[in-house]
């Protein structure tokens, strides 16, 4: 079945869906995006994702392309037309199409909106989590506002590729003090030898992951001790367990960091338990 994409008011076969060459998303990465998991046909954490999208738009001073109600209908239509039960919805809004000029278009132009669907094979995702991933650390080369979910992702792209080149699934990015901020497309977590779960606090240095927020609820429910503070690569090497979170990775265990193997080099029981129970607490909307 060919995939269906929504592009500026039309539902089109994805192979025929195109945007203008002077779209500011294409020329300046002048736009924002969100990725929402679809689990058993329902949207996971839709509210928080849409709130963050509104925040990102506000930070870049881009108008919403449509009202929230209409937007939700588009998301559901893309899910329905793609018969999506398990996977993701990707949505991207750019400042719109205008003659190339760094300044905002004046008068304001209509923002561009694209929504696509991606089907995921749950068995493959499960197998990856069961094996765990390795991560590397490297300097965080991104701009100073990674809390905004912009499509300007070149530093993230280079970091992820650097990880792949070293047989790893994620790169953990180091701030100016050499401490870990987050992954190139996920939040970073460790569990120390006493069982305390540690992750970077919400600041401008990380994206406030929706999965991160929901996982904090689960951690509290399960009675885990949590510290939201920065941590060093050395603490990560010495950790009992580690994992990443994100709408696409949910909770994925980390088994080695910069060639330091954690424990027996297999996914830790706490991370696996958090993954198993994530969807018990994550809000879902049909
Ligand atoms: N940090 C970065 C840099 C990301 O790209 C992502 C995934 N979008 C996350 C964290 C995790 O965010 P979420 O849980 O909302 O997917």
Coordinates of C-alpha atoms and ligand atoms in Angstrom, one line a residue:
X1 CA 0.0 0.0 0.0
X2 CA 1.4 3.4 -0.9
X3 CA 1.6 5.9 2.0
X4 CA -0.5 8.9 2.1
X5 CA 0.8 12.3 3.1
X6 CA -1.0 15.5 4.0
X7 CA 0.6 18.6 2.4
X8 CA -0.9 22.0 2.7
X9 CA -4.5 21.1 2.5
X10 CA -4.3 17.9 0.4
X11 CA -4.0 14.2 1.0
X12 CA -1.6 12.8 -1.6
X13 CA 0.3 9.6 -2.3
X14 CA 3.6 10.2 -0.6
X15 CA 5.6 9.6 -3.8
X16 CA 3.7 12.6 -5.4
X17 CA 3.8 14.9 -2.3
X18 CA 6.1 17.8 -2.8
X19 CA 6.9 21.2 -1.3
X20 CA 8.0 24.5 -3.1
X21 CA 11.7 25.0 -3.6
X22 CA 11.5 28.3 -1.8
X23 CA 9.9 26.9 1.3
X24 CA 11.7 28.4 4.2
X25 CA 11.9 24.9 5.8
X26 CA 14.0 23.8 2.8
X27 CA 16.1 26.9 2.6
X28 CA 16.7 27.9 6.2
X29 CA 15.4 25.0 8.3
X30 CA 13.0 27.6 9.5
X31 CA 10.4 25.4 11.0
X32 CA 9.4 23.0 13.8
X33 CA 8.2 19.4 14.0
X34 CA 6.8 16.7 16.3
X35 CA 6.8 13.0 16.2
X36 CA 3.9 11.2 18.0
X37 CA 3.8 7.5 18.6
X38 CA 0.7 5.6 17.4
X39 CA 0.2 2.5 19.5
X40 CA -2.7 0.1 18.9
X41 CA -4.2 2.7 16.6
X42 CA -4.2 5.4 19.3
X43 CA -2.1 8.5 19.6
X44 CA 0.3 8.4 22.6
X45 CA 0.7 11.6 24.7
X46 CA -1.0 13.7 21.9
X47 CA -1.8 16.6 24.3
X48 CA 1.8 17.1 25.5
X49 CA 3.2 16.8 21.9
X50 CA 0.7 19.4 20.7
X51 CA 1.5 21.7 23.6
X52 CA 5.2 21.5 22.8
X53 CA 4.5 22.1 19.1
X54 CA 2.6 25.3 20.1
X55 CA 5.5 26.3 22.3
X56 CA 8.1 25.7 19.5
X57 CA 6.0 27.7 17.1
X58 CA 5.8 30.6 19.6
X59 CA 9.5 30.6 20.2
X60 CA 10.1 30.9 16.5
X61 CA 7.2 33.4 16.0
X62 CA 5.5 31.2 13.4
X63 CA 1.7 31.3 13.3
X64 CA -0.2 28.0 13.8
X65 CA -1.3 26.8 10.3
X66 CA -4.8 25.9 11.5
X67 CA -6.9 25.7 14.7
X68 CA -6.1 22.9 17.1
X69 CA -9.4 21.1 16.4
X70 CA -8.7 21.0 12.6
X71 CA -5.2 19.9 13.3
X72 CA -6.3 16.9 15.3
X73 CA -8.6 15.9 12.5
X74 CA -5.7 16.0 10.0
X75 CA -3.7 13.7 12.3
X76 CA -6.5 11.2 12.5
X77 CA -7.2 11.4 8.8
X78 CA -3.5 10.6 8.1
X79 CA -3.7 7.7 10.5
X80 CA -6.9 6.4 8.9
X81 CA -5.7 6.7 5.3
X82 CA -2.5 4.9 6.1
X83 CA -4.3 2.2 8.2
X84 CA -1.7 3.0 10.9
X85 CA -1.9 0.8 14.0
X86 CA 1.7 0.8 15.1
X87 CA 4.2 3.5 14.2
X88 CA 4.5 7.3 14.2
X89 CA 2.9 10.4 12.9
X90 CA 5.4 13.1 11.8
X91 CA 4.3 16.7 11.5
X92 CA 6.3 19.6 10.2
X93 CA 5.4 23.3 10.1
X94 CA 7.6 25.8 8.3
X95 CA 7.3 29.6 8.1
X96 CA 6.0 29.2 4.6
X97 CA 7.1 30.0 1.0
X98 CA 8.7 33.3 0.1
X99 CA 11.6 34.8 -2.0
X100 CA 14.8 33.8 -0.2
X101 CA 15.6 36.4 2.4
X102 CA 16.7 35.9 6.0
X103 CA 14.1 38.3 7.3
X104 CA 10.6 37.0 8.0
X105 CA 8.3 37.4 5.0
X106 CA 6.5 40.7 5.1
X107 CA 3.5 40.5 4.8
X108 CA 3.3 37.2 6.7
X109 CA 2.8 34.1 4.5
X110 CA 0.8 31.0 5.2
X111 CA 2.9 28.5 7.2
X112 CA 3.4 25.1 5.4
X113 CA 2.1 22.0 7.0
X114 CA 3.2 18.4 6.2
X115 CA 2.0 15.3 8.0
X116 CA 3.2 11.8 7.2
X117 CA 2.9 8.4 8.7
X118 CA 5.5 5.7 9.3
X119 CA 4.6 2.1 10.0
X120 CA 6.7 0.2 12.5
X121 CA 7.1 -3.5 12.9
X122 CA 6.7 -4.0 16.7
X123 CA 8.7 -7.3 16.5
X124 CA 11.7 -5.5 15.1
X125 CA 11.5 -2.6 17.7
X126 CA 11.1 -5.2 20.5
X127 CA 14.2 -7.1 19.2
X128 CA 16.3 -3.9 19.3
X129 CA 15.2 -3.2 22.9
X130 CA 15.9 -6.8 23.9
X131 CA 19.5 -6.5 22.6
X132 CA 20.1 -2.9 23.9
X133 CA 22.2 -0.3 22.2
X134 CA 25.7 1.1 22.6
X135 CA 26.2 4.8 22.9
X136 CA 29.1 7.1 22.4
X137 CA 29.8 10.5 23.9
X138 CA 30.8 13.6 21.9
X139 CA 30.6 17.4 22.2
X140 CA 27.2 19.0 21.9
X141 CA 27.6 21.1 18.7
X142 CA 24.0 22.3 18.6
X143 CA 22.8 25.9 18.9
X144 CA 22.0 27.1 22.4
X145 CA 18.2 26.4 22.2
X146 CA 17.8 22.7 21.7
X147 CA 14.7 23.0 23.9
X148 CA 12.9 24.2 20.8
X149 CA 12.0 21.3 18.5
X150 CA 13.2 22.9 15.2
X151 CA 13.9 21.0 12.0
X152 CA 17.5 22.5 12.1
X153 CA 19.0 19.1 13.0
X154 CA 22.4 19.0 11.2
X155 CA 24.4 18.7 14.5
X156 CA 22.0 15.9 15.5
X157 CA 22.4 14.2 12.1
X158 CA 26.2 14.3 12.3
X159 CA 26.2 13.0 15.9
X160 CA 23.9 10.1 15.1
X161 CA 26.0 9.1 12.1
X162 CA 29.2 9.3 14.2
X163 CA 27.5 6.8 16.6
X164 CA 26.6 4.5 13.7
X165 CA 30.2 4.7 12.4
X166 CA 31.2 3.3 15.8
X167 CA 28.7 0.6 15.9
X168 CA 26.5 2.5 18.3
X169 CA 22.8 3.5 18.3
X170 CA 23.0 6.9 19.9
X171 CA 25.4 9.7 20.7
X172 CA 25.2 11.4 24.1
X173 CA 26.1 15.0 23.8
X174 CA 28.5 16.8 26.2
X175 CA 28.0 20.4 27.4
X176 CA 30.9 22.9 27.9
X177 CA 31.6 21.3 31.3
X178 CA 31.9 17.9 29.8
X179 CA 28.6 16.7 31.3
X180 CA 26.0 14.7 29.4
X181 CA 23.0 16.7 28.1
X182 CA 20.9 14.3 26.1
X183 CA 21.1 12.0 23.0
X184 CA 20.9 13.2 19.4
X185 CA 17.3 12.1 19.2
X186 CA 16.5 11.0 22.7
X187 CA 16.9 11.8 26.4
X188 CA 19.6 10.2 28.4
X189 CA 19.3 8.3 31.7
X190 CA 21.5 6.3 34.0
X191 CA 20.8 4.3 37.1
X192 CA 23.6 4.4 39.7
X193 CA 24.7 1.5 41.8
X194 CA 22.4 2.5 44.6
X195 CA 19.4 2.4 42.2
X196 CA 18.9 6.1 41.8
X197 CA 17.6 7.1 38.4
X198 CA 19.4 10.2 37.0
X199 CA 18.6 12.4 34.1
X200 CA 19.4 16.0 33.0
X201 CA 17.1 18.6 34.4
X202 CA 14.7 20.6 32.1
X203 CA 16.8 23.6 30.9
X204 CA 17.5 25.2 27.6
X205 CA 20.2 22.6 27.1
X206 CA 17.8 19.7 26.3
X207 CA 14.5 19.0 24.6
X208 CA 11.9 18.4 27.3
X209 CA 11.0 14.9 26.0
X210 CA 7.4 14.0 26.2
X211 CA 8.4 10.4 26.9
X212 CA 10.8 11.7 29.6
X213 CA 7.8 13.5 31.3
X214 CA 5.6 10.5 31.2
X215 CA 8.3 8.2 32.3
X216 CA 8.8 10.3 35.4
X217 CA 5.2 9.6 36.3
X218 CA 5.9 5.8 35.9
X219 CA 9.1 6.0 38.0
X220 CA 7.2 7.7 40.8
X221 CA 4.4 5.2 40.6
X222 CA 7.0 2.3 40.9
X223 CA 8.7 4.0 43.8
X224 CA 12.1 4.7 42.1
X225 CA 14.3 7.4 43.5
X226 CA 14.9 10.0 40.8
X227 CA 17.4 12.8 40.6
X228 CA 17.1 15.4 37.8
X229 CA 20.7 16.7 37.6
X230 CA 23.6 16.7 35.2
X231 CA 25.9 13.7 35.2
X232 CA 29.3 13.0 33.8
X233 CA 30.6 10.3 31.4
X234 CA 32.4 8.7 34.3
X235 CA 29.2 8.4 36.3
X236 CA 27.6 6.8 33.2
X237 CA 30.5 4.3 32.8
X238 CA 30.1 3.4 36.5
X239 CA 26.3 3.1 36.2
X240 CA 24.3 -0.1 36.9
X241 CA 22.0 0.5 34.0
X242 CA 21.4 3.2 31.4
X243 CA 18.7 3.9 28.8
X244 CA 17.3 6.4 26.4
X245 CA 13.8 7.7 25.9
X246 CA 11.9 9.2 23.0
X247 CA 8.6 8.8 21.1
X248 CA 10.4 6.4 18.7
X249 CA 12.6 4.6 21.2
X250 CA 10.1 4.5 24.1
X251 CA 12.6 3.1 26.7
X252 CA 15.6 1.5 25.0
X253 CA 18.3 0.0 27.2
X254 CA 21.9 1.0 26.8
X255 CA 24.5 -1.8 27.3
X256 CA 27.7 0.1 26.7
X257 CA 29.0 3.7 26.8
X258 CA 32.2 4.6 25.0
X259 CA 33.3 1.0 25.1
X260 CA 32.6 0.7 28.8
X261 CA 30.3 -2.3 29.1
X262 CA 27.5 -1.9 31.8
X263 CA 27.1 -4.9 34.0
X264 CA 27.0 -8.0 31.9
X265 CA 26.5 -6.1 28.6
X266 CA 22.8 -7.0 28.4
X267 CA 19.7 -4.8 29.0
X268 CA 19.1 -4.1 32.7
X269 CA 16.0 -5.3 34.5
X270 CA 14.8 -1.8 35.5
X271 CA 15.0 -0.4 32.0
X272 CA 13.2 -3.4 30.6
X273 CA 10.5 -3.1 33.2
X274 CA 10.0 0.6 32.5
X275 CA 9.7 -0.2 28.8
X276 CA 7.2 -3.0 29.5
X277 CA 5.0 -0.7 31.6
X278 CA 5.3 2.6 29.7
X279 CA 2.0 2.2 27.8
X280 CA 0.2 1.4 31.0
X281 CA 0.6 5.1 32.1
X282 CA 1.0 7.0 28.8
X283 CA -2.2 8.9 27.9
X284 CA -3.7 7.6 24.7
X285 CA -6.3 9.2 22.4
X286 CA -8.2 7.7 19.5
Ligands
LIG1 N1 15.9 14.9 22.7 C1 16.0 15.1 21.4 C2 17.2 15.9 20.8 C3 15.1 14.5 20.5 O1 15.2 14.7 19.2 C4 14.0 13.7 21.0 C5 13.0 13.1 20.1 N2 12.3 13.9 19.4 C6 13.9 13.6 22.4 C7 14.9 14.2 23.2 C8 12.8 12.8 23.1 O2 11.6 13.5 23.0 P1 10.2 12.8 22.9 O3 10.2 11.9 24.1 O4 9.2 13.9 23.1 O5 10.1 12.1 21.7

